[in-house]
């Protein structure tokens, strides 16, 4: 059930980050340790710097890989061609044959002007076994609702953690309707914020200290 997020493998990413991305030696140790504990899933994206290249150099043949792709809607180039190029480049960098899950990184892609072209392309490339499931990485419950009312998706990705529970009512609704096969949660630790001690948190978060204090006592 656990998936390893890889943004820090290619970027200086995260609130708790000290301005460094994870060194390849550490990435290898993280993946080996996770694998030994029965974890077999990783989540990456073409926009995560050189994370795909790092992961590909280590080897993911025995892993279930999810990825996110970005489409330039304003680009006059063929949408189908854009999607294919993004997928094949990522597969090549990761040195794998297919993705288990492919997400659109921009949550409004299936509501924009080229939505039909995008959806038809996803269906086509699924049949060609570029990936097993397709969906969208959402940030806003209203956008999720609008999209799933219009399209049937295999999977979705949403932020969810003990402080951010906006999606829970909608996820229960989708589960009852059995519209979505897989639901993937992200930002479980709020980019590391929930793992930081009070004196480590930036001043801008101090207005929520009462909430963090309750969380720390519970934790």
PDB file of C-alpha atoms in Angstrom:
ATOM      1  CA  UNK A   1       0.000   0.000   0.000  1.00  0.00           C
ATOM      2  CA  UNK A   2       2.975   2.336   0.502  1.00  0.00           C
ATOM      3  CA  UNK A   3       4.586   4.174  -2.395  1.00  0.00           C
ATOM      4  CA  UNK A   4       7.933   5.984  -2.306  1.00  0.00           C
ATOM      5  CA  UNK A   5       7.736   9.603  -3.477  1.00  0.00           C
ATOM      6  CA  UNK A   6      10.772  10.617  -5.524  1.00  0.00           C
ATOM      7  CA  UNK A   7      10.653  14.414  -5.919  1.00  0.00           C
ATOM      8  CA  UNK A   8      13.670  14.845  -3.627  1.00  0.00           C
ATOM      9  CA  UNK A   9      15.653  12.377  -5.723  1.00  0.00           C
ATOM     10  CA  UNK A  10      15.807  14.950  -8.515  1.00  0.00           C
ATOM     11  CA  UNK A  11      14.965  18.320  -6.943  1.00  0.00           C
ATOM     12  CA  UNK A  12      15.652  20.409  -3.851  1.00  0.00           C
ATOM     13  CA  UNK A  13      12.075  19.766  -2.821  1.00  0.00           C
ATOM     14  CA  UNK A  14      10.047  19.979   0.361  1.00  0.00           C
ATOM     15  CA  UNK A  15       9.415  22.273   3.308  1.00  0.00           C
ATOM     16  CA  UNK A  16      11.745  20.235   5.523  1.00  0.00           C
ATOM     17  CA  UNK A  17      14.460  20.134   2.860  1.00  0.00           C
ATOM     18  CA  UNK A  18      17.745  21.808   3.790  1.00  0.00           C
ATOM     19  CA  UNK A  19      18.484  22.852   0.215  1.00  0.00           C
ATOM     20  CA  UNK A  20      19.758  19.517  -1.046  1.00  0.00           C
ATOM     21  CA  UNK A  21      18.429  16.713  -3.166  1.00  0.00           C
ATOM     22  CA  UNK A  22      19.070  13.157  -2.064  1.00  0.00           C
ATOM     23  CA  UNK A  23      22.394  11.759  -3.281  1.00  0.00           C
ATOM     24  CA  UNK A  24      22.218   8.718  -5.537  1.00  0.00           C
ATOM     25  CA  UNK A  25      23.934   6.564  -2.909  1.00  0.00           C
ATOM     26  CA  UNK A  26      21.190   7.465  -0.429  1.00  0.00           C
ATOM     27  CA  UNK A  27      18.475   6.883  -3.029  1.00  0.00           C
ATOM     28  CA  UNK A  28      19.812   3.380  -3.536  1.00  0.00           C
ATOM     29  CA  UNK A  29      19.818   2.742   0.236  1.00  0.00           C
ATOM     30  CA  UNK A  30      16.255   4.074   0.571  1.00  0.00           C
ATOM     31  CA  UNK A  31      14.958   1.845  -2.219  1.00  0.00           C
ATOM     32  CA  UNK A  32      16.821  -1.223  -0.950  1.00  0.00           C
ATOM     33  CA  UNK A  33      15.513  -0.681   2.583  1.00  0.00           C
ATOM     34  CA  UNK A  34      11.956  -0.168   1.316  1.00  0.00           C
ATOM     35  CA  UNK A  35      12.198  -3.259  -0.872  1.00  0.00           C
ATOM     36  CA  UNK A  36      13.394  -5.360   2.061  1.00  0.00           C
ATOM     37  CA  UNK A  37      10.283  -4.239   3.971  1.00  0.00           C
ATOM     38  CA  UNK A  38       7.969  -5.335   1.181  1.00  0.00           C
ATOM     39  CA  UNK A  39       7.418  -1.940  -0.471  1.00  0.00           C
ATOM     40  CA  UNK A  40       7.257  -2.246  -4.253  1.00  0.00           C
ATOM     41  CA  UNK A  41       5.803   1.060  -5.488  1.00  0.00           C
ATOM     42  CA  UNK A  42       7.439   4.346  -6.498  1.00  0.00           C
ATOM     43  CA  UNK A  43       5.846   7.574  -7.683  1.00  0.00           C
ATOM     44  CA  UNK A  44       7.804   9.855  -9.992  1.00  0.00           C
ATOM     45  CA  UNK A  45       7.234  12.559 -12.620  1.00  0.00           C
ATOM     46  CA  UNK A  46       8.973  13.962 -15.658  1.00  0.00           C
ATOM     47  CA  UNK A  47       9.101  17.331 -13.874  1.00  0.00           C
ATOM     48  CA  UNK A  48      11.125  15.970 -10.916  1.00  0.00           C
ATOM     49  CA  UNK A  49      14.463  17.133 -12.295  1.00  0.00           C
ATOM     50  CA  UNK A  50      16.704  14.155 -13.024  1.00  0.00           C
ATOM     51  CA  UNK A  51      14.825  11.768 -10.712  1.00  0.00           C
ATOM     52  CA  UNK A  52      13.923   9.445 -13.600  1.00  0.00           C
ATOM     53  CA  UNK A  53      17.559   9.154 -14.660  1.00  0.00           C
ATOM     54  CA  UNK A  54      18.643   8.473 -11.068  1.00  0.00           C
ATOM     55  CA  UNK A  55      15.985   5.790 -10.632  1.00  0.00           C
ATOM     56  CA  UNK A  56      16.817   4.261 -13.996  1.00  0.00           C
ATOM     57  CA  UNK A  57      20.485   3.983 -13.094  1.00  0.00           C
ATOM     58  CA  UNK A  58      19.575   2.101  -9.892  1.00  0.00           C
ATOM     59  CA  UNK A  59      17.020  -0.179 -11.533  1.00  0.00           C
ATOM     60  CA  UNK A  60      13.239  -0.463 -11.139  1.00  0.00           C
ATOM     61  CA  UNK A  61      12.510  -3.699 -12.969  1.00  0.00           C
ATOM     62  CA  UNK A  62      10.898  -5.236  -9.870  1.00  0.00           C
ATOM     63  CA  UNK A  63       8.908  -2.121  -8.936  1.00  0.00           C
ATOM     64  CA  UNK A  64       5.439  -0.804  -9.781  1.00  0.00           C
ATOM     65  CA  UNK A  65       6.042   2.678 -11.146  1.00  0.00           C
ATOM     66  CA  UNK A  66       3.565   5.565 -11.277  1.00  0.00           C
ATOM     67  CA  UNK A  67       4.378   8.757 -13.138  1.00  0.00           C
ATOM     68  CA  UNK A  68       2.883  12.151 -13.927  1.00  0.00           C
ATOM     69  CA  UNK A  69       3.156  13.935 -17.271  1.00  0.00           C
ATOM     70  CA  UNK A  70       2.572  17.555 -18.247  1.00  0.00           C
ATOM     71  CA  UNK A  71       0.899  18.581 -21.480  1.00  0.00           C
ATOM     72  CA  UNK A  72       1.366  22.011 -23.026  1.00  0.00           C
ATOM     73  CA  UNK A  73      -2.228  22.796 -23.973  1.00  0.00           C
ATOM     74  CA  UNK A  74      -1.178  26.034 -25.698  1.00  0.00           C
ATOM     75  CA  UNK A  75       1.314  24.188 -27.878  1.00  0.00           C
ATOM     76  CA  UNK A  76       0.039  23.796 -31.428  1.00  0.00           C
ATOM     77  CA  UNK A  77       1.732  20.425 -31.735  1.00  0.00           C
ATOM     78  CA  UNK A  78      -0.409  17.322 -31.753  1.00  0.00           C
ATOM     79  CA  UNK A  79      -1.534  16.420 -28.211  1.00  0.00           C
ATOM     80  CA  UNK A  80      -1.261  12.712 -28.895  1.00  0.00           C
ATOM     81  CA  UNK A  81       2.321  13.202 -30.064  1.00  0.00           C
ATOM     82  CA  UNK A  82       3.144  15.224 -26.948  1.00  0.00           C
ATOM     83  CA  UNK A  83       1.803  12.506 -24.667  1.00  0.00           C
ATOM     84  CA  UNK A  84       3.625   9.754 -26.534  1.00  0.00           C
ATOM     85  CA  UNK A  85       6.906  11.685 -26.417  1.00  0.00           C
ATOM     86  CA  UNK A  86       6.544  12.305 -22.666  1.00  0.00           C
ATOM     87  CA  UNK A  87       5.793   8.656 -21.970  1.00  0.00           C
ATOM     88  CA  UNK A  88       8.513   7.161 -24.158  1.00  0.00           C
ATOM     89  CA  UNK A  89      11.142   9.568 -22.806  1.00  0.00           C
ATOM     90  CA  UNK A  90      10.266   8.694 -19.202  1.00  0.00           C
ATOM     91  CA  UNK A  91      10.209   4.959 -19.914  1.00  0.00           C
ATOM     92  CA  UNK A  92      13.610   5.253 -21.553  1.00  0.00           C
ATOM     93  CA  UNK A  93      15.085   7.226 -18.636  1.00  0.00           C
ATOM     94  CA  UNK A  94      13.646   4.782 -16.103  1.00  0.00           C
ATOM     95  CA  UNK A  95      14.629   1.753 -18.200  1.00  0.00           C
ATOM     96  CA  UNK A  96      11.263   0.050 -17.763  1.00  0.00           C
ATOM     97  CA  UNK A  97       8.734  -1.288 -20.280  1.00  0.00           C
ATOM     98  CA  UNK A  98       5.526   0.297 -18.974  1.00  0.00           C
ATOM     99  CA  UNK A  99       3.951   2.246 -16.106  1.00  0.00           C
ATOM    100  CA  UNK A 100       1.433   0.836 -13.672  1.00  0.00           C
ATOM    101  CA  UNK A 101      -0.248   4.241 -13.345  1.00  0.00           C
ATOM    102  CA  UNK A 102      -0.013   7.350 -15.509  1.00  0.00           C
ATOM    103  CA  UNK A 103      -1.403  10.620 -14.140  1.00  0.00           C
ATOM    104  CA  UNK A 104      -1.975  13.952 -15.824  1.00  0.00           C
ATOM    105  CA  UNK A 105       0.002  16.429 -13.712  1.00  0.00           C
ATOM    106  CA  UNK A 106      -2.306  19.373 -14.474  1.00  0.00           C
ATOM    107  CA  UNK A 107      -5.661  18.722 -12.835  1.00  0.00           C
ATOM    108  CA  UNK A 108      -7.696  20.709 -15.386  1.00  0.00           C
ATOM    109  CA  UNK A 109      -6.374  18.956 -18.503  1.00  0.00           C
ATOM    110  CA  UNK A 110      -9.593  16.984 -19.006  1.00  0.00           C
ATOM    111  CA  UNK A 111     -11.668  20.145 -18.630  1.00  0.00           C
ATOM    112  CA  UNK A 112      -9.687  22.309 -21.065  1.00  0.00           C
ATOM    113  CA  UNK A 113     -10.131  22.853 -24.786  1.00  0.00           C
ATOM    114  CA  UNK A 114      -8.174  19.758 -25.859  1.00  0.00           C
ATOM    115  CA  UNK A 115      -9.803  17.455 -23.335  1.00  0.00           C
ATOM    116  CA  UNK A 116     -11.269  15.009 -25.848  1.00  0.00           C
ATOM    117  CA  UNK A 117      -7.946  14.645 -27.652  1.00  0.00           C
ATOM    118  CA  UNK A 118      -6.192  14.007 -24.364  1.00  0.00           C
ATOM    119  CA  UNK A 119      -8.708  11.408 -23.194  1.00  0.00           C
ATOM    120  CA  UNK A 120      -8.689   9.576 -26.519  1.00  0.00           C
ATOM    121  CA  UNK A 121      -4.881   9.516 -26.434  1.00  0.00           C
ATOM    122  CA  UNK A 122      -4.873   8.037 -22.932  1.00  0.00           C
ATOM    123  CA  UNK A 123      -7.249   5.300 -24.040  1.00  0.00           C
ATOM    124  CA  UNK A 124      -5.123   4.574 -27.104  1.00  0.00           C
ATOM    125  CA  UNK A 125      -1.844   4.309 -25.204  1.00  0.00           C
ATOM    126  CA  UNK A 126      -3.421   2.163 -22.521  1.00  0.00           C
ATOM    127  CA  UNK A 127      -4.446  -0.326 -25.214  1.00  0.00           C
ATOM    128  CA  UNK A 128      -0.867  -0.249 -26.480  1.00  0.00           C
ATOM    129  CA  UNK A 129       0.321  -1.159 -22.948  1.00  0.00           C
ATOM    130  CA  UNK A 130       2.321   1.998 -22.279  1.00  0.00           C
ATOM    131  CA  UNK A 131       0.567   1.894 -18.893  1.00  0.00           C
ATOM    132  CA  UNK A 132      -2.045  -0.186 -17.089  1.00  0.00           C
ATOM    133  CA  UNK A 133      -4.138   2.628 -15.590  1.00  0.00           C
ATOM    134  CA  UNK A 134      -4.626   6.324 -16.302  1.00  0.00           C
ATOM    135  CA  UNK A 135      -5.933   9.187 -14.220  1.00  0.00           C
ATOM    136  CA  UNK A 136      -5.299  12.681 -12.881  1.00  0.00           C
ATOM    137  CA  UNK A 137      -3.352  14.137  -9.974  1.00  0.00           C
ATOM    138  CA  UNK A 138      -5.841  16.493  -8.306  1.00  0.00           C
ATOM    139  CA  UNK A 139      -5.403  19.448  -5.937  1.00  0.00           C
ATOM    140  CA  UNK A 140      -8.981  20.645  -5.707  1.00  0.00           C
ATOM    141  CA  UNK A 141     -12.052  18.536  -4.784  1.00  0.00           C
ATOM    142  CA  UNK A 142     -14.320  20.586  -7.076  1.00  0.00           C
ATOM    143  CA  UNK A 143     -12.073  19.881 -10.076  1.00  0.00           C
ATOM    144  CA  UNK A 144     -12.066  16.181  -9.180  1.00  0.00           C
ATOM    145  CA  UNK A 145     -15.864  16.185  -9.022  1.00  0.00           C
ATOM    146  CA  UNK A 146     -16.219  17.955 -12.378  1.00  0.00           C
ATOM    147  CA  UNK A 147     -13.728  15.644 -14.060  1.00  0.00           C
ATOM    148  CA  UNK A 148     -15.107  12.358 -12.725  1.00  0.00           C
ATOM    149  CA  UNK A 149     -18.637  13.444 -13.661  1.00  0.00           C
ATOM    150  CA  UNK A 150     -17.426  13.785 -17.239  1.00  0.00           C
ATOM    151  CA  UNK A 151     -14.880  10.990 -17.586  1.00  0.00           C
ATOM    152  CA  UNK A 152     -14.329   7.528 -16.202  1.00  0.00           C
ATOM    153  CA  UNK A 153     -10.814   7.257 -14.756  1.00  0.00           C
ATOM    154  CA  UNK A 154      -8.896   4.202 -13.608  1.00  0.00           C
ATOM    155  CA  UNK A 155      -7.059   5.992 -10.833  1.00  0.00           C
ATOM    156  CA  UNK A 156      -6.669   9.347  -9.104  1.00  0.00           C
ATOM    157  CA  UNK A 157      -4.032  10.940  -6.916  1.00  0.00           C
ATOM    158  CA  UNK A 158      -4.925  13.448  -4.200  1.00  0.00           C
ATOM    159  CA  UNK A 159      -3.258  15.161  -1.221  1.00  0.00           C
ATOM    160  CA  UNK A 160      -4.432  13.636   2.021  1.00  0.00           C
ATOM    161  CA  UNK A 161      -3.059  13.660   5.553  1.00  0.00           C
ATOM    162  CA  UNK A 162      -4.219  14.107   9.118  1.00  0.00           C
ATOM    163  CA  UNK A 163      -4.600  17.884   8.635  1.00  0.00           C
ATOM    164  CA  UNK A 164      -5.826  17.933   5.029  1.00  0.00           C
ATOM    165  CA  UNK A 165      -9.018  15.890   4.818  1.00  0.00           C
ATOM    166  CA  UNK A 166     -10.849  17.860   2.117  1.00  0.00           C
ATOM    167  CA  UNK A 167     -11.073  14.917  -0.263  1.00  0.00           C
ATOM    168  CA  UNK A 168     -12.325  12.281   2.171  1.00  0.00           C
ATOM    169  CA  UNK A 169     -16.106  12.796   1.632  1.00  0.00           C
ATOM    170  CA  UNK A 170     -15.645  12.706  -2.124  1.00  0.00           C
ATOM    171  CA  UNK A 171     -13.399   9.646  -1.987  1.00  0.00           C
ATOM    172  CA  UNK A 172     -16.061   7.790  -0.026  1.00  0.00           C
ATOM    173  CA  UNK A 173     -18.617   8.776  -2.641  1.00  0.00           C
ATOM    174  CA  UNK A 174     -16.396   7.586  -5.494  1.00  0.00           C
ATOM    175  CA  UNK A 175     -15.665   4.319  -3.708  1.00  0.00           C
ATOM    176  CA  UNK A 176     -19.360   3.630  -3.228  1.00  0.00           C
ATOM    177  CA  UNK A 177     -19.995   4.281  -6.919  1.00  0.00           C
ATOM    178  CA  UNK A 178     -16.989   2.091  -7.790  1.00  0.00           C
ATOM    179  CA  UNK A 179     -15.945   4.620 -10.418  1.00  0.00           C
ATOM    180  CA  UNK A 180     -12.282   4.595  -9.473  1.00  0.00           C
ATOM    181  CA  UNK A 181     -10.180   1.445  -9.236  1.00  0.00           C
ATOM    182  CA  UNK A 182      -7.187   2.927  -7.402  1.00  0.00           C
ATOM    183  CA  UNK A 183      -6.803   5.975  -5.144  1.00  0.00           C
ATOM    184  CA  UNK A 184      -3.286   7.185  -4.408  1.00  0.00           C
ATOM    185  CA  UNK A 185      -2.635   9.628  -1.562  1.00  0.00           C
ATOM    186  CA  UNK A 186       0.230  12.093  -1.648  1.00  0.00           C
ATOM    187  CA  UNK A 187       1.618  14.778   0.692  1.00  0.00           C
ATOM    188  CA  UNK A 188       1.087  12.363   3.583  1.00  0.00           C
ATOM    189  CA  UNK A 189       3.565  14.292   5.739  1.00  0.00           C
ATOM    190  CA  UNK A 190       2.999  17.755   4.167  1.00  0.00           C
ATOM    191  CA  UNK A 191       6.456  17.787   2.531  1.00  0.00           C
ATOM    192  CA  UNK A 192       7.969  16.794   5.875  1.00  0.00           C
ATOM    193  CA  UNK A 193       6.269  19.535   7.895  1.00  0.00           C
ATOM    194  CA  UNK A 194       4.448  17.014  10.091  1.00  0.00           C
ATOM    195  CA  UNK A 195       7.750  15.333  10.939  1.00  0.00           C
ATOM    196  CA  UNK A 196       9.477  18.530  12.096  1.00  0.00           C
ATOM    197  CA  UNK A 197       9.772  19.595  15.729  1.00  0.00           C
ATOM    198  CA  UNK A 198       8.221  22.900  16.785  1.00  0.00           C
ATOM    199  CA  UNK A 199      11.571  24.727  16.934  1.00  0.00           C
ATOM    200  CA  UNK A 200      12.407  23.479  13.430  1.00  0.00           C
ATOM    201  CA  UNK A 201       9.300  24.868  11.730  1.00  0.00           C
ATOM    202  CA  UNK A 202       9.545  28.175   9.882  1.00  0.00           C
ATOM    203  CA  UNK A 203       8.015  31.233  11.529  1.00  0.00           C
ATOM    204  CA  UNK A 204       5.337  31.481   8.825  1.00  0.00           C
ATOM    205  CA  UNK A 205       3.723  28.341  10.276  1.00  0.00           C
ATOM    206  CA  UNK A 206       3.560  29.705  13.837  1.00  0.00           C
ATOM    207  CA  UNK A 207      -0.068  30.844  13.475  1.00  0.00           C
ATOM    208  CA  UNK A 208      -1.006  27.154  13.384  1.00  0.00           C
ATOM    209  CA  UNK A 209       1.077  26.214  16.437  1.00  0.00           C
ATOM    210  CA  UNK A 210      -2.007  25.183  18.421  1.00  0.00           C
ATOM    211  CA  UNK A 211      -2.856  22.649  15.713  1.00  0.00           C
ATOM    212  CA  UNK A 212       0.711  21.366  15.465  1.00  0.00           C
ATOM    213  CA  UNK A 213       0.910  21.115  19.278  1.00  0.00           C
ATOM    214  CA  UNK A 214      -2.196  18.917  19.305  1.00  0.00           C
ATOM    215  CA  UNK A 215      -0.695  16.781  16.566  1.00  0.00           C
ATOM    216  CA  UNK A 216       2.626  16.490  18.428  1.00  0.00           C
ATOM    217  CA  UNK A 217       0.864  15.418  21.636  1.00  0.00           C
ATOM    218  CA  UNK A 218      -1.197  12.852  19.734  1.00  0.00           C
ATOM    219  CA  UNK A 219       1.854  11.616  17.867  1.00  0.00           C
TER     220      UNK A 219
END
